[in-house]
Short mmCIF file of C-alpha atoms in Angstrom, two decimals:
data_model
loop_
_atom_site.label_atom_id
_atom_site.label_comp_id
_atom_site.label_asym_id
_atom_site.label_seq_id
_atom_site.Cartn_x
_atom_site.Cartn_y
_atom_site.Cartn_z
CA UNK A 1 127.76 92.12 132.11
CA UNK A 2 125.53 92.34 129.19
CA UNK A 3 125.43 88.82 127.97
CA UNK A 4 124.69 87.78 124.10
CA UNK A 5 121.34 86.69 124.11
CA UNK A 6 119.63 84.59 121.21
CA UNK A 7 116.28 83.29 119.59
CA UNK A 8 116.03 80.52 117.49
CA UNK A 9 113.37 81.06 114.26
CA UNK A 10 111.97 77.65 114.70
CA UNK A 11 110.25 78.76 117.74
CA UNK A 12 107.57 79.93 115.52
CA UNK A 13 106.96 77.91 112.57
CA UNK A 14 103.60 78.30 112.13
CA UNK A 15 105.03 82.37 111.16
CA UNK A 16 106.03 83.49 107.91
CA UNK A 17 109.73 83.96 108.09
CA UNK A 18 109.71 87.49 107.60
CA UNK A 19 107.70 87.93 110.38
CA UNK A 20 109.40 85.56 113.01
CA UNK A 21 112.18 87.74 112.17
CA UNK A 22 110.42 91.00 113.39
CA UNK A 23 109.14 89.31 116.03
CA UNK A 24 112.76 88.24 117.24
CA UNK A 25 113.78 91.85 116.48
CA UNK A 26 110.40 93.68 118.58
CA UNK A 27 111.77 91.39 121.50
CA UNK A 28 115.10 93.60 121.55
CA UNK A 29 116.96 90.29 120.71
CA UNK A 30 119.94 90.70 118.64
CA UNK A 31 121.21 86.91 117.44
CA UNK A 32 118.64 84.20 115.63
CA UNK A 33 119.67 80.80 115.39
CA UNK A 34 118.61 79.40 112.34
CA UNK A 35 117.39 75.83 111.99
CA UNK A 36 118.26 73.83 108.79
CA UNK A 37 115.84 71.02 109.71
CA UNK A 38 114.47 68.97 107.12
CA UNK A 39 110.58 68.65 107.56
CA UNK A 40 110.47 70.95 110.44
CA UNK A 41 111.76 74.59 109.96
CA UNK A 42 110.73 77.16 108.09
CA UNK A 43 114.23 76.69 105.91
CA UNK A 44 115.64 73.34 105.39
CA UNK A 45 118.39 71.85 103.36
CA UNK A 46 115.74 70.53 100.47
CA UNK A 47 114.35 74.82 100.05
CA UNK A 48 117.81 76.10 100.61
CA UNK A 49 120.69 74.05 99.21
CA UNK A 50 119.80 73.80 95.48
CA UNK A 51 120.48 77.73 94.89
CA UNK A 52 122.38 77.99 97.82
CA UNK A 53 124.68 81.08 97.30
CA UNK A 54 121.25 83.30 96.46
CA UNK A 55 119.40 82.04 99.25
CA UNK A 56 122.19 82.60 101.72
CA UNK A 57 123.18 86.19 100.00
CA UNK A 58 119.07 87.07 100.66
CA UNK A 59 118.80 85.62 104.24
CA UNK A 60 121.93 87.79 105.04
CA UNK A 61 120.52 90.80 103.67
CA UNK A 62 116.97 89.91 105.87
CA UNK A 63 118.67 89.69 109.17
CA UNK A 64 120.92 92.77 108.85
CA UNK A 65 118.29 95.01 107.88
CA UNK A 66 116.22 94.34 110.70
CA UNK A 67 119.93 94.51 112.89
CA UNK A 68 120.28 91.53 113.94
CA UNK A 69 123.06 88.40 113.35
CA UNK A 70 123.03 84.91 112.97
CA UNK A 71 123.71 84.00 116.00
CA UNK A 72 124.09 79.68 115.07
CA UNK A 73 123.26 77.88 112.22
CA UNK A 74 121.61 74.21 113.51
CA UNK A 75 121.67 71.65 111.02
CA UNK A 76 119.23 68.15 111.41
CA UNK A 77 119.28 66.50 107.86
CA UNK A 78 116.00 64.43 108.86
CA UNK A 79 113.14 64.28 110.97
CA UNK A 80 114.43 61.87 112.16
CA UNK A 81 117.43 61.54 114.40
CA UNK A 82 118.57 57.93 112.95
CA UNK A 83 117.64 58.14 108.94
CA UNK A 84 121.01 60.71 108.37
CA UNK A 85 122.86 60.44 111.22
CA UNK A 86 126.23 61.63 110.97
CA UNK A 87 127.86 58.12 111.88
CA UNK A 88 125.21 55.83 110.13
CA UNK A 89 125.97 52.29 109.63
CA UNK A 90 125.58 52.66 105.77
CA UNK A 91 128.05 54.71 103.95
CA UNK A 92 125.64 56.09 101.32
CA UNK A 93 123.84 57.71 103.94
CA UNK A 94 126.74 58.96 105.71
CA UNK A 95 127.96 60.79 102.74
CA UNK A 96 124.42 62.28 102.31
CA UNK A 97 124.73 63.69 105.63
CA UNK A 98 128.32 64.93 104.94
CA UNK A 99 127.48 66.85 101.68
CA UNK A 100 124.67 68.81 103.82
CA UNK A 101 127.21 69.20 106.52
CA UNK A 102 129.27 71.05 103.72
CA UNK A 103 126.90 73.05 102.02
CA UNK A 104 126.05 74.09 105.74
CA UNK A 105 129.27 75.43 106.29
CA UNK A 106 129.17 77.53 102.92
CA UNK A 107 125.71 78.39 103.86
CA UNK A 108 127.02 79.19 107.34
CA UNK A 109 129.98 81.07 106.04
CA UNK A 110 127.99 83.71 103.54
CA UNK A 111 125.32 84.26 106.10
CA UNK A 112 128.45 85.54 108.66
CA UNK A 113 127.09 82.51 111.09
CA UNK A 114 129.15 82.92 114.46
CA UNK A 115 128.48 79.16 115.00
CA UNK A 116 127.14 76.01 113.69
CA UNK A 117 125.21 73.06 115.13
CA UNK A 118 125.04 69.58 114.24
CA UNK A 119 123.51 66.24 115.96
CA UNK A 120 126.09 63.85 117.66
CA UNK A 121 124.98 60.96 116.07
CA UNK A 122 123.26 57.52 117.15
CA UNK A 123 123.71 53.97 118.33
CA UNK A 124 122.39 51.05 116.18
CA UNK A 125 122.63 48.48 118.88
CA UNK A 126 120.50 45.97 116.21
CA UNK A 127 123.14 46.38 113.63
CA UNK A 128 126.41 46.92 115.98
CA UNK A 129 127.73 47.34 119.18
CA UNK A 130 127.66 50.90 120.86
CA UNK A 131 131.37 51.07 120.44
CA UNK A 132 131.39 50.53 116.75
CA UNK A 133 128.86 53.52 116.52
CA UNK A 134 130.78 55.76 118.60
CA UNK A 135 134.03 54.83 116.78
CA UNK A 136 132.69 55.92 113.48
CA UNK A 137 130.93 59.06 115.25
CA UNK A 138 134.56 60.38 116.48
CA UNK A 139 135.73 60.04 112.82
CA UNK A 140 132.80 61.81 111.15
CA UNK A 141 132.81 64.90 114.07
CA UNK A 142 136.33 64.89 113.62
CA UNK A 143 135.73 66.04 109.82
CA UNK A 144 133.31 68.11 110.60
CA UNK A 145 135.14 70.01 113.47
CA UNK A 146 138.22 70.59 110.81
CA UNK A 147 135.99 71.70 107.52
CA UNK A 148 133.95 74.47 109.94
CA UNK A 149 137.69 75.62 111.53
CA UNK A 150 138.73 75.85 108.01
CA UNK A 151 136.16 78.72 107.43
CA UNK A 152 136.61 79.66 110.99
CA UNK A 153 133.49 78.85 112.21
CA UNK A 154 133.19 77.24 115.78
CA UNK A 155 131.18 73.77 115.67
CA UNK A 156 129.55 72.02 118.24
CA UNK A 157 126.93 69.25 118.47
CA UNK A 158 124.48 69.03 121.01
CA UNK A 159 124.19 66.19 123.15
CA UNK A 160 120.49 65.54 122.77
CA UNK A 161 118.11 62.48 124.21
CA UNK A 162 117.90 59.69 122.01
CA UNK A 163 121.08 60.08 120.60
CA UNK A 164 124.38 58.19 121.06
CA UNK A 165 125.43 60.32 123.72
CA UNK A 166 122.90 61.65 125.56
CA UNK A 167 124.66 60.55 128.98
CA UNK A 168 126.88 63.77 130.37
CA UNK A 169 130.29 61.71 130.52
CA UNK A 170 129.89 60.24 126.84
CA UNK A 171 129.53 63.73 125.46
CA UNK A 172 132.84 64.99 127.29
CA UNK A 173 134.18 61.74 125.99
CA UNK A 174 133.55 62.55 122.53
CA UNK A 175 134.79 66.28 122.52
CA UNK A 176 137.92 65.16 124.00
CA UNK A 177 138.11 62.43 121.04
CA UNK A 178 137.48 64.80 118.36
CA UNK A 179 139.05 67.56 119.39
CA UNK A 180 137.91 71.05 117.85
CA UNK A 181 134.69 70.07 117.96
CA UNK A 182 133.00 71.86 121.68
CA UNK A 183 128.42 71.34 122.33
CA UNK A 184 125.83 73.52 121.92
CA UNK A 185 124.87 72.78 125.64
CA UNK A 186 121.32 72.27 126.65
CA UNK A 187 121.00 71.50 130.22
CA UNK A 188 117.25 70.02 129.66
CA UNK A 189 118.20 67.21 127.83
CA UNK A 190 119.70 65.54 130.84
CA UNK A 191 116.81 67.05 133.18
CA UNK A 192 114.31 65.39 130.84
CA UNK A 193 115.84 61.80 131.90
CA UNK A 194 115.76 62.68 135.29
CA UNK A 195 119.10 63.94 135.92
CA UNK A 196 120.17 66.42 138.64
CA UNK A 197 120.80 69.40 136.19
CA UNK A 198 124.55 69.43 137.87
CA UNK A 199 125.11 66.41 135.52
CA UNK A 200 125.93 68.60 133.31
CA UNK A 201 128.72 70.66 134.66
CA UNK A 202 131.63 68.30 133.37
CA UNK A 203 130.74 69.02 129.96
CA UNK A 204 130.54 73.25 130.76
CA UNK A 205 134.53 73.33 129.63
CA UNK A 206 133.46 72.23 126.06
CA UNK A 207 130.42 74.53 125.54
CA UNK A 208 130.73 76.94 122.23
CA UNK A 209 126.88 78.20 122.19
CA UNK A 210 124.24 77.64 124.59
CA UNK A 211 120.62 76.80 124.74
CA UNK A 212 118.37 77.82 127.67
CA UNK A 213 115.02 76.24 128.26
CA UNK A 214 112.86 75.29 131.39
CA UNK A 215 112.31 71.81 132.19
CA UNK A 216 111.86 69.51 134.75
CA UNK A 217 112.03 65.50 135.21
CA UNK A 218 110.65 64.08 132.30
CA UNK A 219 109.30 67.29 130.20
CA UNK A 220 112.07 68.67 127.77
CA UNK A 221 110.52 72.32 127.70
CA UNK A 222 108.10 73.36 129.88
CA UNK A 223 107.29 77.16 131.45
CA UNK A 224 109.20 78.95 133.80
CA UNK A 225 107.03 77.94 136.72
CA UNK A 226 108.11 74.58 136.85
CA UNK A 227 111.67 75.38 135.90
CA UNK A 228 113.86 72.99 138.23
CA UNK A 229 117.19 74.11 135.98
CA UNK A 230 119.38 76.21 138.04
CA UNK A 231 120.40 78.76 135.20
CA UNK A 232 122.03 81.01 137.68
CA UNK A 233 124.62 78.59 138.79
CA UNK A 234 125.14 77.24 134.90
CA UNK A 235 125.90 80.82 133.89
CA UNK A 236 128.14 81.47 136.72
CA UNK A 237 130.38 78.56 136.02
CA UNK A 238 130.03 79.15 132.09
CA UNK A 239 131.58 82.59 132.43
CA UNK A 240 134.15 81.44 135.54
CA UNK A 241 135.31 78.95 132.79
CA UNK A 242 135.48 81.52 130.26
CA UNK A 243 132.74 81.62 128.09
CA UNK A 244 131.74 84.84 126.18
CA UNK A 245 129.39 82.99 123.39
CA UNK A 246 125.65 83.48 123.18
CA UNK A 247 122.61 81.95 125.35
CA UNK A 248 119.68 80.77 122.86
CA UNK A 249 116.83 81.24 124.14
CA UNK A 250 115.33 78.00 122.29
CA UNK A 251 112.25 77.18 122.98
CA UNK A 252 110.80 75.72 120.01
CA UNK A 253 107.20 74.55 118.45
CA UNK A 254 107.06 70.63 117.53
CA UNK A 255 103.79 69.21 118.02
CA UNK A 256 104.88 65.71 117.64
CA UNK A 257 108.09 65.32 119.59
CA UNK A 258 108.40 65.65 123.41
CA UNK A 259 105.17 67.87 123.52
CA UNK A 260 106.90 70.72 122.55
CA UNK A 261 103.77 72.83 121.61
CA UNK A 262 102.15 73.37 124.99
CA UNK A 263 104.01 76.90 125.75
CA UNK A 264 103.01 80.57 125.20
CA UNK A 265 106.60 80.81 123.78
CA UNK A 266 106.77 84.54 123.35
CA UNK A 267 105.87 84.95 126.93
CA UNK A 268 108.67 82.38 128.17
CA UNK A 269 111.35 83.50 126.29
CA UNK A 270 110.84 86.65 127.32
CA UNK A 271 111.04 85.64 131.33
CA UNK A 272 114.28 83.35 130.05
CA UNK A 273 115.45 86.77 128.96
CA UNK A 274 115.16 88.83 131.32
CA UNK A 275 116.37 85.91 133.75
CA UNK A 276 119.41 85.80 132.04
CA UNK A 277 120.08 89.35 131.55
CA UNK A 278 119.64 89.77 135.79
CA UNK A 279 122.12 87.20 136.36
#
């Protein structure tokens, strides 16, 4: 089957936009994920938000003309994961991250976005106890879930280290408390802290959109050499459980996190292509 296959524009940042755009196009790649990270991608909620109708209305027009779709729309309101998270122990900071979450919808909604990502949230174990985190967390993906359905967009989070629930059977505990909301599932994350990567098959039935990196025990992204991920399996069982959505081919281009600047990107995401493709 020919499977929907995806690039994300933050996996070249040091790019003019225009460019990483051709460059997605030359690789006969047809969806782009676009990252709304503050202080990290090329567009971010601070460039983007203030005339956000016009920005939207000329990103559209950018991606069409070189025929291709936005594939996801990922949205990270900080560098870092605990400033804005979406269940933050302060409320002023909570709402901040809820008015982004909404101008990412509208944002999402003029660019014809076929999905949106957002981070989980995080644990303040200083402040709280890991229950009173994820309490609040259900409640704030719960509104998120129901404003993207209302523009029917599907929304998942992705259940990323660091982050509240980076352990396989919180994640499927959360989509099952807010329900609507499904995970951008990236099978590295859980490789990275030395999981078998069949931890992640419980949370398969909740996956909306799909990320697709190599890794092995303790690297997040690494080449295709030293791949221990079993993608062949994961796709398998994705499309045995019904899932028609795309596979993002993300490997991305952070210097300071995770050492996430040591790959010839265009060269792996081209064998992660054609990997996924032969399946």
């Amino acid at each position: 089957m020919k499977r929907k296959i995806s690039c994300p524009d933050f996996a070249f940042p040091l790019m003019e936009h225009e460019a990483v755009l051709n460059l997605i196009a030359s690789l006969g790649i047809v969806g782009v994920d676009i990252g709304l990270m503050e202080d990290r991608t090329h567009l971010r909620p601070s460039n983007q938000f203030e005339n956000l109708k016009q920005n939207a209305t000329e990103l559209k027009k950018r991606v069409e003309d070189k025929g291709l779709v936005v594939s996801d729309v990922f949205i990270q309101a900080d560098l870092d994961f605990f400033v804005y998270a979406p269940n933050h122990y302060e409320e002023s900071r909570r709402q901040h991250a809820r008015d982004l979450f909404q101008k990412t919808v509208e944002f999402a909604s003029i660019v014809g976005a076929e999905h949106i990502t957002g981070m989980p949230g995080a644990a303040y174990p200083d402040v709280e106890s890991w229950e009173e985190s994820y309490d609040r967390c259900v409640k704030e993906q719960q509104w998120r879930a129901d404003l993207a359905k209302s523009v029917g967009i599907p929304y998942g989070v992705e259940a990323h280290i660091d982050s509240l629930v980076e352990q396989p059977a919180n994640a499927a505990r959360l989509c099952q408390d807010a329900p609507g909301m499904g995970l951008t599932l990236d099978y590295s994350h859980f490789v990275r802290l030395g999981m078998e990567d069949t931890a992640g098959d419980i949370l398969i039935p909740y996956a909306n959109h799909v990320h697709t990196r190599a890794a092995a025990k303790g690297v997040l992204q690494t080449c295709m050499s030293d791949n221990v991920i079993d993608f062949e399996r994961i796709v398998k069982k994705l499309e045995e459980a019904g899932y028609a959505g795309w596979y993002c081919m993300e490997y991305c281009w952070t210097p300071n996190w995770e050492n996430c600047s040591r790959n010839d990107n265009i060269s792996e995401i081209i064998l992660m292509k054609e990997r996924i493709e032969e399946i």
